[in-house]
Structures are given as C-alpha cells and as structure tokens.
GROMACS .gro file of C-alpha atoms in nm:
model
  147
    1MET     CA    1   5.071  -2.803   0.363
    2LYS     CA    2   5.144  -2.508   0.121
    3ARG     CA    3   4.907  -2.214   0.176
    4PRO     CA    4   4.734  -2.076  -0.140
    5GLN     CA    5   4.877  -1.758  -0.279
    6VAL     CA    6   4.642  -1.455  -0.234
    7ASN     CA    7   4.730  -1.140  -0.427
    8ASP     CA    8   4.668  -0.788  -0.290
    9ASN     CA    9   4.321  -0.739  -0.441
   10GLN     CA   10   4.203  -1.081  -0.305
   11ARG     CA   11   4.344  -1.003   0.036
   12SER     CA   12   4.175  -0.655   0.053
   13ALA     CA   13   3.844  -0.826  -0.056
   14LEU     CA   14   3.875  -1.086   0.210
   15ASN     CA   15   3.962  -0.842   0.477
   16CYS     CA   16   3.655  -0.624   0.390
   17PHE     CA   17   3.435  -0.928   0.381
   18VAL     CA   18   3.534  -1.044   0.714
   19LYS     CA   19   3.478  -0.694   0.869
   20LEU     CA   20   3.150  -0.665   0.702
   21MET     CA   21   3.041  -1.000   0.844
   22ARG     CA   22   3.164  -0.939   1.191
   23ALA     CA   23   2.977  -0.590   1.181
   24SER     CA   24   2.667  -0.741   1.059
   25ASN     CA   25   2.673  -1.020   1.308
   26ARG     CA   26   2.728  -0.788   1.605
   27LEU     CA   27   2.464  -0.547   1.487
   28THR     CA   28   2.210  -0.817   1.419
   29THR     CA   29   2.260  -0.964   1.776
   30ASP     CA   30   2.254  -0.631   1.948
   31ILE     CA   31   1.971  -0.481   1.755
   32HIS     CA   32   1.736  -0.784   1.798
   33ARG     CA   33   1.819  -0.833   2.175
   34HIS     CA   34   1.517  -0.627   2.272
   35LEU     CA   35   1.283  -0.876   2.085
   36LEU     CA   36   1.349  -1.134   2.359
   37ASP     CA   37   1.138  -0.912   2.588
   38GLU     CA   38   0.842  -0.967   2.363
   39ASN     CA   39   0.922  -1.328   2.308
   40LEU     CA   40   0.977  -1.275   1.929
   41THR     CA   41   1.237  -1.406   1.695
   42HIS     CA   42   1.406  -1.192   1.449
   43SER     CA   43   1.207  -1.372   1.169
   44GLN     CA   44   0.879  -1.333   1.356
   45PHE     CA   45   0.951  -0.957   1.401
   46ALA     CA   46   1.032  -0.934   1.024
   47VAL     CA   47   0.697  -1.080   0.927
   48LEU     CA   48   0.511  -0.860   1.169
   49GLU     CA   49   0.701  -0.548   1.055
   50ALA     CA   50   0.639  -0.626   0.683
   51LEU     CA   51   0.272  -0.679   0.737
   52PHE     CA   52   0.250  -0.356   0.944
   53HIS     CA   53   0.404  -0.140   0.685
   54LEU     CA   54   0.276  -0.322   0.366
   55GLY     CA   55  -0.055  -0.467   0.475
   56PRO     CA   56  -0.176  -0.822   0.401
   57LEU     CA   57   0.056  -1.015   0.172
   58CYS     CA   58   0.040  -1.353   0.000
   59GLN     CA   59   0.288  -1.592   0.169
   60GLY     CA   60   0.525  -1.609  -0.127
   61GLU     CA   61   0.548  -1.233  -0.143
   62LEU     CA   62   0.599  -1.211   0.221
   63GLY     CA   63   0.885  -1.455   0.201
   64ARG     CA   64   1.056  -1.254  -0.078
   65LYS     CA   65   1.015  -0.935   0.120
   66ILE     CA   66   1.186  -1.077   0.438
   67LEU     CA   67   1.435  -1.302   0.239
   68LYS     CA   68   1.314  -1.630   0.378
   69SER     CA   69   1.237  -1.949   0.207
   70ASN     CA   70   0.886  -2.080   0.177
   71ALA     CA   71   0.959  -2.374   0.417
   72ASN     CA   72   1.108  -2.128   0.674
   73LEU     CA   73   0.838  -1.882   0.645
   74THR     CA   74   0.570  -2.143   0.688
   75THR     CA   75   0.720  -2.231   1.026
   76VAL     CA   76   0.741  -1.864   1.124
   77VAL     CA   77   0.382  -1.788   1.028
   78ASP     CA   78   0.266  -2.101   1.196
   79SER     CA   79   0.431  -1.974   1.525
   80LEU     CA   80   0.278  -1.632   1.486
   81GLU     CA   81  -0.066  -1.783   1.421
   82LYS     CA   82  -0.039  -1.992   1.745
   83LYS     CA   83   0.022  -1.659   1.924
   84TRP     CA   84  -0.285  -1.504   1.759
   85LEU     CA   85  -0.072  -1.230   1.602
   86VAL     CA   86  -0.151  -1.325   1.237
   87VAL     CA   87  -0.417  -1.511   1.033
   88ARG     CA   88  -0.398  -1.685   0.705
   89GLU     CA   89  -0.677  -1.664   0.450
   90ARG     CA   90  -0.699  -1.855   0.129
   91LEU     CA   91  -0.836  -1.662  -0.167
   92ALA     CA   92  -1.166  -1.788  -0.296
   93CYS     CA   93  -1.050  -1.715  -0.656
   94ASP     CA   94  -0.730  -1.911  -0.613
   95ARG     CA   95  -0.721  -2.154  -0.335
   96ARG     CA   96  -0.335  -2.187  -0.381
   97ARG     CA   97  -0.277  -1.829  -0.270
   98VAL     CA   98  -0.260  -1.780   0.102
   99THR     CA   99  -0.275  -1.422   0.234
  100VAL     CA  100  -0.127  -1.349   0.578
  101GLN     CA  101  -0.250  -1.048   0.777
  102LEU     CA  102  -0.200  -0.903   1.117
  103THR     CA  103  -0.473  -0.975   1.395
  104PRO     CA  104  -0.554  -0.670   1.627
  105ALA     CA  105  -0.324  -0.826   1.873
  106GLY     CA  106  -0.043  -0.840   1.618
  107GLU     CA  107  -0.092  -0.491   1.502
  108GLN     CA  108  -0.086  -0.372   1.863
  109LEU     CA  109   0.232  -0.564   1.942
  110ILE     CA  110   0.425  -0.443   1.643
  111GLY     CA  111   0.293  -0.091   1.683
  112ALA     CA  112   0.450  -0.096   2.038
  113VAL     CA  113   0.783  -0.277   1.953
  114PHE     CA  114   0.870  -0.105   1.627
  115PRO     CA  115   0.941   0.239   1.774
  116ARG     CA  116   1.185   0.061   2.023
  117HIS     CA  117   1.338  -0.107   1.728
  118VAL     CA  118   1.398   0.210   1.543
  119GLU     CA  119   1.545   0.363   1.858
  120VAL     CA  120   1.799   0.072   1.899
  121ILE     CA  121   1.898   0.102   1.532
  122ALA     CA  122   1.953   0.470   1.553
  123THR     CA  123   2.168   0.423   1.866
  124GLU     CA  124   2.383   0.161   1.703
  125PHE     CA  125   2.445   0.375   1.387
  126ALA     CA  126   2.520   0.682   1.596
  127ALA     CA  127   2.875   0.559   1.579
  128LEU     CA  128   2.872   0.695   1.217
  129SER     CA  129   2.782   1.055   1.123
  130THR     CA  130   2.487   1.106   0.895
  131GLU     CA  131   2.715   1.153   0.598
  132GLU     CA  132   2.900   0.825   0.679
  133GLN     CA  133   2.575   0.644   0.710
  134GLN     CA  134   2.458   0.772   0.364
  135GLN     CA  135   2.804   0.679   0.220
  136LEU     CA  136   2.776   0.330   0.381
  137GLY     CA  137   2.435   0.293   0.234
  138ARG     CA  138   2.549   0.382  -0.121
  139LEU     CA  139   2.835   0.144  -0.093
  140LEU     CA  140   2.619  -0.142   0.035
  141LYS     CA  141   2.366  -0.084  -0.231
  142LYS     CA  142   2.646  -0.097  -0.496
  143LEU     CA  143   2.784  -0.419  -0.345
  144GLY     CA  144   2.437  -0.564  -0.311
  145THR     CA  145   2.344  -0.493  -0.680
  146GLY     CA  146   2.680  -0.598  -0.813
  147THR     CA  147   2.736  -0.282  -1.012
   0.00000   0.00000   0.00000
C-alpha cells in the first residue's frame, strides 16, 4: 500500500498537533489526579469551579462555559445533586430554564479544592518561564480563534 504524500508544511502541522495533544493529555491527567482524593471527576470539578466563580447559571450556559453537551452536563449535574453539592431550580417565569447553584457543602468543597488545583497547575507550568507561558498563551489563543 502506497503512503499518502505529505508536504513539509503538512508534516510540520501534524508534528505540532501530536505534540500539543500529548502535552494536553499528560497535563490533564496529572493536573486532575488530585481530584480523585475528593471523589470528583474532571467534569464535576469544572461545574463546581464555574459556579464558584460565576455564581448560579442556567444549565445551558453552564454547559457552554465548561464545553460540555447538554446530555453530558445533565449526567454530571445529576451526580453532583446526589452528593448534595449543587441544586437545580426551575425559574417560575420560564419553567424550561433550570438554574444550577452550589449548596453550602458544594461551596465548602470547591473552596477547599480550588487552591490545591491552582497550586498543581502552577507546578506543572513551572517548566516554562513566565515569558514562555505568556507566549504559549498568545499562540494557543491564536490557534483557538483561527486567526
């Protein structure tokens, strides 16, 4: 079987993509490892963190903030509700809108877990200087916006 021809620009892009994905996968695994101690998944933590910093959000907006589909988010919020970390509330003026908010237990948990999360991220990114982190941030933003 003949291999497809790849030009230098394509090879460079593929090489860069593979490195980006490997770095992302490793960082995601290592950064979220501490969440196991709190019996939280990455998605559960993302919901708690968004509500902690942004306040109560309708479920659709929450999904957009943490980049989860509505179906996936429903499962995540269900699990957090069972743990008494969040509550859902239907708006009287529009019963289709469901607002999710932290319970006192959820607020206490994320308030305790978030500083450790920041510490772990800072430790992982210490491999780069502050200038390199800023440069990487600019490059990733450019790549993410497609401009």
